[in-house]
XYZ file of N, CA and C in Angstrom:
510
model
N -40.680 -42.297 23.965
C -40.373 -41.147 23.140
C -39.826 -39.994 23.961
N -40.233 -39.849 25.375
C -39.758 -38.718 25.732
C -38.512 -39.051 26.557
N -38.033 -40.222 26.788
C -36.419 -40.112 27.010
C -36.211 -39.996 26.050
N -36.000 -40.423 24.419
C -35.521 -40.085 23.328
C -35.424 -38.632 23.238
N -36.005 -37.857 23.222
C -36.394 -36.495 22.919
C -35.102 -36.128 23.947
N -35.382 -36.433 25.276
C -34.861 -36.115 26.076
C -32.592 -35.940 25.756
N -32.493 -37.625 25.351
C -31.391 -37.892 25.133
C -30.731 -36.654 23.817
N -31.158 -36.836 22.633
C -31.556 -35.706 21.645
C -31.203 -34.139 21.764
N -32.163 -34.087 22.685
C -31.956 -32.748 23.346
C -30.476 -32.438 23.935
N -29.910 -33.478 24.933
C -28.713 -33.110 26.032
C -28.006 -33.217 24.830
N -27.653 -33.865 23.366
C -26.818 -33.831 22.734
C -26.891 -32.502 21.912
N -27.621 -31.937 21.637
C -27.538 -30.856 21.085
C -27.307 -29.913 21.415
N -27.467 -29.757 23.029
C -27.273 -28.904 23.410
C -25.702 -28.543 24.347
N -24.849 -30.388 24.045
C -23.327 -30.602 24.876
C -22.933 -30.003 23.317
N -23.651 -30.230 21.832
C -22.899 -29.597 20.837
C -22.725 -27.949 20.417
N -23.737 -27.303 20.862
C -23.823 -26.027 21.411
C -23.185 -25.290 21.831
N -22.817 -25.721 23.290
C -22.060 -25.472 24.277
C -20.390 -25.436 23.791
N -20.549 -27.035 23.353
C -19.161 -26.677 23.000
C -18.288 -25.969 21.721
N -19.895 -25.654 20.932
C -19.161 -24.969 19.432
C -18.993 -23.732 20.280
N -19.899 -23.118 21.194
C -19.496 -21.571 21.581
C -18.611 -21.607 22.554
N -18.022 -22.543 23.165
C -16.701 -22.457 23.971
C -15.434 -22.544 22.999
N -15.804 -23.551 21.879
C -14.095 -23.195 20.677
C -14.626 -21.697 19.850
N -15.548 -21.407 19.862
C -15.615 -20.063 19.168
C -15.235 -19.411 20.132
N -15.080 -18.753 21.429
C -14.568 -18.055 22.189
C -13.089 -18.541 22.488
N -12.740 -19.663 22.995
C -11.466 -19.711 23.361
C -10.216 -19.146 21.675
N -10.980 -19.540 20.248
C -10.432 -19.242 19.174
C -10.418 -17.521 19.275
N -11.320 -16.822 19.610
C -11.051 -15.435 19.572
C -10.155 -15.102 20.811
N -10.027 -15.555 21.852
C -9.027 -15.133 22.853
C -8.007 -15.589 22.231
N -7.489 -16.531 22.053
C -5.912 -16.886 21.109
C -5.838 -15.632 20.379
N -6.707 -15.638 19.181
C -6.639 -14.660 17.989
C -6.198 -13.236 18.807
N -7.239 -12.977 19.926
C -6.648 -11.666 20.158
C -5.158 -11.811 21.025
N -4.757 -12.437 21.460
C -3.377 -12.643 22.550
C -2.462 -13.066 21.417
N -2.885 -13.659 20.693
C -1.760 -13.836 19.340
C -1.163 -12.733 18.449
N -2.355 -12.066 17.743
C -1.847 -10.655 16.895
C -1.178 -9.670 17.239
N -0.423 -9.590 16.763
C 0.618 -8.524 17.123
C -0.171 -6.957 16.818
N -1.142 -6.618 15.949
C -1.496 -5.423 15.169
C -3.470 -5.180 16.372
N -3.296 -4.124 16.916
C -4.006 -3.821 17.830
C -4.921 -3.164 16.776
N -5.817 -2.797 16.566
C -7.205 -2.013 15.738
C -8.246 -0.851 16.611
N -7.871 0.258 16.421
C -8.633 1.322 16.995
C -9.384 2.159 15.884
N -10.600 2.633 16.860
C -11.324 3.314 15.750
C -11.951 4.915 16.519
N -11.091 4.878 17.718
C -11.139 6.455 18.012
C -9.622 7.019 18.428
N -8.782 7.478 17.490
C -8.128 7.969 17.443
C -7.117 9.210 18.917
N -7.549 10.018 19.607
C -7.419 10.876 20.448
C -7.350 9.394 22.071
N -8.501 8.575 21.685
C -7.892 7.683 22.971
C -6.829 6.653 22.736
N -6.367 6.408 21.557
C -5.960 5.084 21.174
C -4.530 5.646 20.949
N -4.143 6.677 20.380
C -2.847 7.133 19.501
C -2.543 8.756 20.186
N -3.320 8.818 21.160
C -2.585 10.121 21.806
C -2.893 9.929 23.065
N -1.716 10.498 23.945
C -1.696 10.446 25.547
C -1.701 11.833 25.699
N -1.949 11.836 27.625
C -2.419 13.182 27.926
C -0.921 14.178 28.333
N -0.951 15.296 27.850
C -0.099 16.398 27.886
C -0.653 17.554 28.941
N 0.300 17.605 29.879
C -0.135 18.824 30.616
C -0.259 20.333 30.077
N 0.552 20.379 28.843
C 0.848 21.464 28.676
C 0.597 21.993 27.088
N 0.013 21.135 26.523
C -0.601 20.922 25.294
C -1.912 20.120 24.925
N -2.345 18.864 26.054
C -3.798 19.064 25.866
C -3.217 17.255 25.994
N -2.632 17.101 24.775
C -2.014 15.389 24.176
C -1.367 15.661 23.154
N -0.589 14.570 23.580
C 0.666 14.464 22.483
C 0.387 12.351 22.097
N 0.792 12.590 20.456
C 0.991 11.266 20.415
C 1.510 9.789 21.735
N 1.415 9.034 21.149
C 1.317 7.500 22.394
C 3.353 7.335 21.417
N 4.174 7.601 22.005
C 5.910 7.170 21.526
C 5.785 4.922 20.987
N 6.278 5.205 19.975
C 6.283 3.629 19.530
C 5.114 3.196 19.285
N 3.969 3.476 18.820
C 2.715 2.860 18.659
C 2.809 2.819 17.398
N 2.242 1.315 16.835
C 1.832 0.683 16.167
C 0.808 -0.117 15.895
N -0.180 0.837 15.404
C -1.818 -0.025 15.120
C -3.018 0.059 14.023
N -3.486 -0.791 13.950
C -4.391 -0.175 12.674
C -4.961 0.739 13.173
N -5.783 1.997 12.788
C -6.929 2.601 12.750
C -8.211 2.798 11.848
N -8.462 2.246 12.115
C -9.745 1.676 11.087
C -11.532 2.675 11.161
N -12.578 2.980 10.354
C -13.151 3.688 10.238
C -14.074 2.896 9.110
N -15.689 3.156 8.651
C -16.041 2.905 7.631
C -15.490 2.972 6.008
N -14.590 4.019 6.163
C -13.997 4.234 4.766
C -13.019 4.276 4.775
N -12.027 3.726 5.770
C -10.615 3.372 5.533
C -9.838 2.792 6.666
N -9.301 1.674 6.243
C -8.056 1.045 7.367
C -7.213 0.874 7.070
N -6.290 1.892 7.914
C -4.951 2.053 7.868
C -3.862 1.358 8.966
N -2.528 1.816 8.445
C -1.699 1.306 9.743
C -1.306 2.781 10.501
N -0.698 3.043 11.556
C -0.059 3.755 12.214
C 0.994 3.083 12.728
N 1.979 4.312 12.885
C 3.102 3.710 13.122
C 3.762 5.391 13.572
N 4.293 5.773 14.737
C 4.771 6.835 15.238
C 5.875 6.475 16.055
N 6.831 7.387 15.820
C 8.161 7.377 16.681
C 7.837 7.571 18.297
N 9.421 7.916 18.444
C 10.092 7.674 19.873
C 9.609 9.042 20.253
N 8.912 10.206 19.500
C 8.433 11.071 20.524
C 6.753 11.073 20.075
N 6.142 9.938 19.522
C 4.593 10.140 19.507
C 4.237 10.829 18.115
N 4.893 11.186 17.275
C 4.736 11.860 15.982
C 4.636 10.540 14.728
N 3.819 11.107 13.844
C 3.960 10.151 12.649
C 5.046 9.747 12.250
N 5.381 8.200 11.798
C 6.857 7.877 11.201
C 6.825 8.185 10.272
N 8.408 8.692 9.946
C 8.255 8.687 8.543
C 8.388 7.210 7.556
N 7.834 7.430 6.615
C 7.894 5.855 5.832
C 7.902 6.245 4.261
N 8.876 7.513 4.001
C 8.939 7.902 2.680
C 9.805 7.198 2.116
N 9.695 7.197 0.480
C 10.895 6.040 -0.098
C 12.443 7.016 -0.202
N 12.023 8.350 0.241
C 13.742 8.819 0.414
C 13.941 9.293 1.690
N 15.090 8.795 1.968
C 15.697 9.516 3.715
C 16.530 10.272 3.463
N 16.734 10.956 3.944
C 17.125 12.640 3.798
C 18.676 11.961 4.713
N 19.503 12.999 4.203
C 21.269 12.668 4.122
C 21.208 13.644 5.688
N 22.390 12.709 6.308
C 22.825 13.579 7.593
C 23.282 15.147 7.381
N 22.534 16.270 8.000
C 22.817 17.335 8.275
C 21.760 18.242 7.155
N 20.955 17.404 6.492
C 20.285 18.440 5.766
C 19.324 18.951 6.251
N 18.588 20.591 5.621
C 17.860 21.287 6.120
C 16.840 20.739 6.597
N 16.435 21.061 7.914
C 15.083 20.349 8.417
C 13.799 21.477 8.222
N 12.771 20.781 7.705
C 11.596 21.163 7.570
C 10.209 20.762 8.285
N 10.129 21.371 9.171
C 9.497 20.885 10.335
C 7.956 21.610 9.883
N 6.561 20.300 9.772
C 5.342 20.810 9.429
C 4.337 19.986 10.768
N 3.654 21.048 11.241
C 2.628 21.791 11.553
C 1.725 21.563 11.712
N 1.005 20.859 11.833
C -0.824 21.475 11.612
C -1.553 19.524 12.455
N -2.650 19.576 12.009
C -3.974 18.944 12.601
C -4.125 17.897 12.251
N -5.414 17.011 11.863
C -5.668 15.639 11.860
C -4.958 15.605 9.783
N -5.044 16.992 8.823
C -4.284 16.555 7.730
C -3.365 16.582 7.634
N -2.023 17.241 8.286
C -0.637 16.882 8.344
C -0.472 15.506 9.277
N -1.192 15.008 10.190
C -0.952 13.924 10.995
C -1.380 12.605 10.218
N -2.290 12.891 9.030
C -2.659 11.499 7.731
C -3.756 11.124 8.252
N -4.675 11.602 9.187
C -6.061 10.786 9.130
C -6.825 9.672 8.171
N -6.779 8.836 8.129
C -7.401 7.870 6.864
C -6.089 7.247 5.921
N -4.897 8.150 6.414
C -3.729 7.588 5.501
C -2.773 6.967 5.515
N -2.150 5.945 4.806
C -1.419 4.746 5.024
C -0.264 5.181 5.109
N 1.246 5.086 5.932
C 1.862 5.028 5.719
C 2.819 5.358 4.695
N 3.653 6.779 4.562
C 4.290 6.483 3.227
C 3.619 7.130 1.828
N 2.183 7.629 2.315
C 1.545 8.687 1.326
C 1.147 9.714 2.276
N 1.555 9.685 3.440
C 1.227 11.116 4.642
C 1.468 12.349 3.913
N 1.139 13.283 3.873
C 1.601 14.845 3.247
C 2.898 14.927 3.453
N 3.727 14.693 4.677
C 4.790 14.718 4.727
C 5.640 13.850 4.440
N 5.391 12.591 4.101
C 6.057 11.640 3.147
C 6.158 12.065 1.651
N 5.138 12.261 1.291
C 4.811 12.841 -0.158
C 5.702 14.124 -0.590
N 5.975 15.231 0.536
C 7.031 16.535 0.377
C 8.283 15.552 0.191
N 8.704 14.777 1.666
C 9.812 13.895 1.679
C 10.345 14.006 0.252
N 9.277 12.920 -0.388
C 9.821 11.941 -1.824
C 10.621 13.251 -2.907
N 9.244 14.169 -2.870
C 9.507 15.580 -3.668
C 10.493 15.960 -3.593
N 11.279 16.714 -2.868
C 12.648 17.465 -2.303
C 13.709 16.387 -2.005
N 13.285 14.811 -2.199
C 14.849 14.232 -1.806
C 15.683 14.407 -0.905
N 16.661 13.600 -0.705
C 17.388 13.564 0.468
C 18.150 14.934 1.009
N 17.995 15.713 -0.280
C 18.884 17.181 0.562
C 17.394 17.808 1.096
N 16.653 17.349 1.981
C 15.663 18.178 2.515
C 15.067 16.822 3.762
N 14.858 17.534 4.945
C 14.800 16.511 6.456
C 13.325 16.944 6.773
N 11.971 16.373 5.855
C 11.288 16.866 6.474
C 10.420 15.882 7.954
N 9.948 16.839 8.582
C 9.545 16.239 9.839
C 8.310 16.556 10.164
N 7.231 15.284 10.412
C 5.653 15.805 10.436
C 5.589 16.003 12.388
N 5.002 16.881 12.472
C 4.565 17.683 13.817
C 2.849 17.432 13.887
N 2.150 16.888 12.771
C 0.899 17.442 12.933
C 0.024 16.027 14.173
N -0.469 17.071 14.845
C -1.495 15.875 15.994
C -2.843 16.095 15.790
N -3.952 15.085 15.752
C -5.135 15.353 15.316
C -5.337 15.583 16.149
N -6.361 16.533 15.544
C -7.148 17.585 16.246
C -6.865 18.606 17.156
N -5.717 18.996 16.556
C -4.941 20.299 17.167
C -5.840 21.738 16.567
N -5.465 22.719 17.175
C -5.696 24.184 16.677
C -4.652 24.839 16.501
N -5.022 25.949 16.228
C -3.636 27.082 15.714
C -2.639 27.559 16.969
N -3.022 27.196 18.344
C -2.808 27.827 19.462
C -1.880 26.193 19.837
N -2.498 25.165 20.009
C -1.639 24.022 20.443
C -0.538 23.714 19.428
N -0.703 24.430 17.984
C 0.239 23.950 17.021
C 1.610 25.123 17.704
N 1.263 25.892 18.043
C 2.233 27.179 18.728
C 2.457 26.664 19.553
N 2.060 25.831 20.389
C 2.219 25.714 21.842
C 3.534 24.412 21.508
N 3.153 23.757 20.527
C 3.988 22.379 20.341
C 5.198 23.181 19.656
N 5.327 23.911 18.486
C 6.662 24.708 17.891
C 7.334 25.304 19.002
N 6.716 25.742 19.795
C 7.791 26.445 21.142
C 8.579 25.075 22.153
N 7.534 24.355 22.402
C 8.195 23.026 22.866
C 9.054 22.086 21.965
N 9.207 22.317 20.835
C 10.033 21.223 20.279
C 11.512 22.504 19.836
N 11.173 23.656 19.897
C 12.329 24.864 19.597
C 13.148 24.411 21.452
N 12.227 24.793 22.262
C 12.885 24.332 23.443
C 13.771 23.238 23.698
N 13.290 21.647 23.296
C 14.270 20.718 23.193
C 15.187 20.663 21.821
N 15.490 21.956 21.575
C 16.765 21.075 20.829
C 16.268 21.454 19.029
N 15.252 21.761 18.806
C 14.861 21.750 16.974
C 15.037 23.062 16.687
N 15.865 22.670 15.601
C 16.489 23.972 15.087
C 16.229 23.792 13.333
N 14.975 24.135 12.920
C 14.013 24.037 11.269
C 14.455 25.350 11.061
N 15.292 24.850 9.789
C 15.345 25.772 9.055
C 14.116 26.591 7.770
N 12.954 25.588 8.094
C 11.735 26.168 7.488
C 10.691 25.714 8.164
N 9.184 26.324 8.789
C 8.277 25.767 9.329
C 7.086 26.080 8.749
N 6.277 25.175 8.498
C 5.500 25.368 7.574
C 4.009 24.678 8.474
N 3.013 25.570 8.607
C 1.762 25.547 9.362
C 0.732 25.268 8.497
N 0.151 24.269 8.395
C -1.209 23.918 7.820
C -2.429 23.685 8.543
N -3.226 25.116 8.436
C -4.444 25.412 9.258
C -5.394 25.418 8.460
N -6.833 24.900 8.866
C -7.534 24.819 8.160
C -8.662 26.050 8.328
N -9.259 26.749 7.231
C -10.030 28.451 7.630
C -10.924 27.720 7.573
N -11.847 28.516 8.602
C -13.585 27.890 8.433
C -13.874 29.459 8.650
N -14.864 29.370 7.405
C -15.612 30.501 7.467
C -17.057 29.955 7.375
N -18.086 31.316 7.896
C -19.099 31.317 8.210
C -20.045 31.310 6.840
N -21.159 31.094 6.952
C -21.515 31.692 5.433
C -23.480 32.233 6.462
């Protein structure tokens, strides 16, 4: 009986072994396979460090960001800013409207394409270029600090529009 036991045993335990070696080698594929990366802290995952503003978006990133109450995609241009993904694109040379502000102009929790500034986009139609500026977890001082740096390279908004959030005391 106790080589039996014995024999028994080594088999259960070569079946063991090898269910948790295809369960691991299946999650290394899975992760080296997917193209769509999943972050769930935001400031390390979707923003790089800025000398002169603190951080600025990660240029070309594309990833979920995910949270208990919502998973989304991200998706930011060639300078680190939210893409736009509104259903209207604004016609060459129209007024640009360049917005402003913190983790709610930047879409925290929001998909693609319903960002605040997608949503103006759709509103105003193609005779209006709007452009989201907002980086989470900015203040009123880095949102200044970023309007002087993007006036410096080259942006010339014909409207700028700042969305700060008041906290008052009670």
């Amino acid at each position: 009986m106790n080589a039996r036991f014995k024999r028994l045993f080594l088999k259960l335990a070569i079946s063991v072994v090898t269910t948790l070696l295809c369960c691991g080698l299946a999650e290394l594929a899975l992760r080296l396979i997917s193209p769509v990366q999943t972050f769930v802290n935001p400031l390390s995952s979707f923003h790089r460090f800025d000398a002169e503003l603190g951080w600025l978006g990660v240029p070309h990133r594309a990833a979920k960001f995910r949270k208990p109450d919502f998973d989304v995609m991200i998706r930011t241009d060639a300078n680190g800013f939210r893409k736009r993904e509104s259903a209207v694109q604004p016609r060459p040379g129209s007024p640009v409207i360049a917005v402003f502000g913190d983790s709610f102009v930047w879409g925290w929790g929001i998909e693609g394409g319903k960002v605040f500034t997608d949503v103006i986009q759709n509103e105003l139609g193609p005779a209006a270029d709007v452009r989201n500026f907002g980086v989470d977890a900015y203040g009123t001082f880095q949102e200044l600090l970023l309007l002087k740096h993007c006036l410096t390279n080259h942006l010339r908004p014909q409207h700028v529009l700042v969305r700060s959030e008041e906290h008052t005391s009670e």
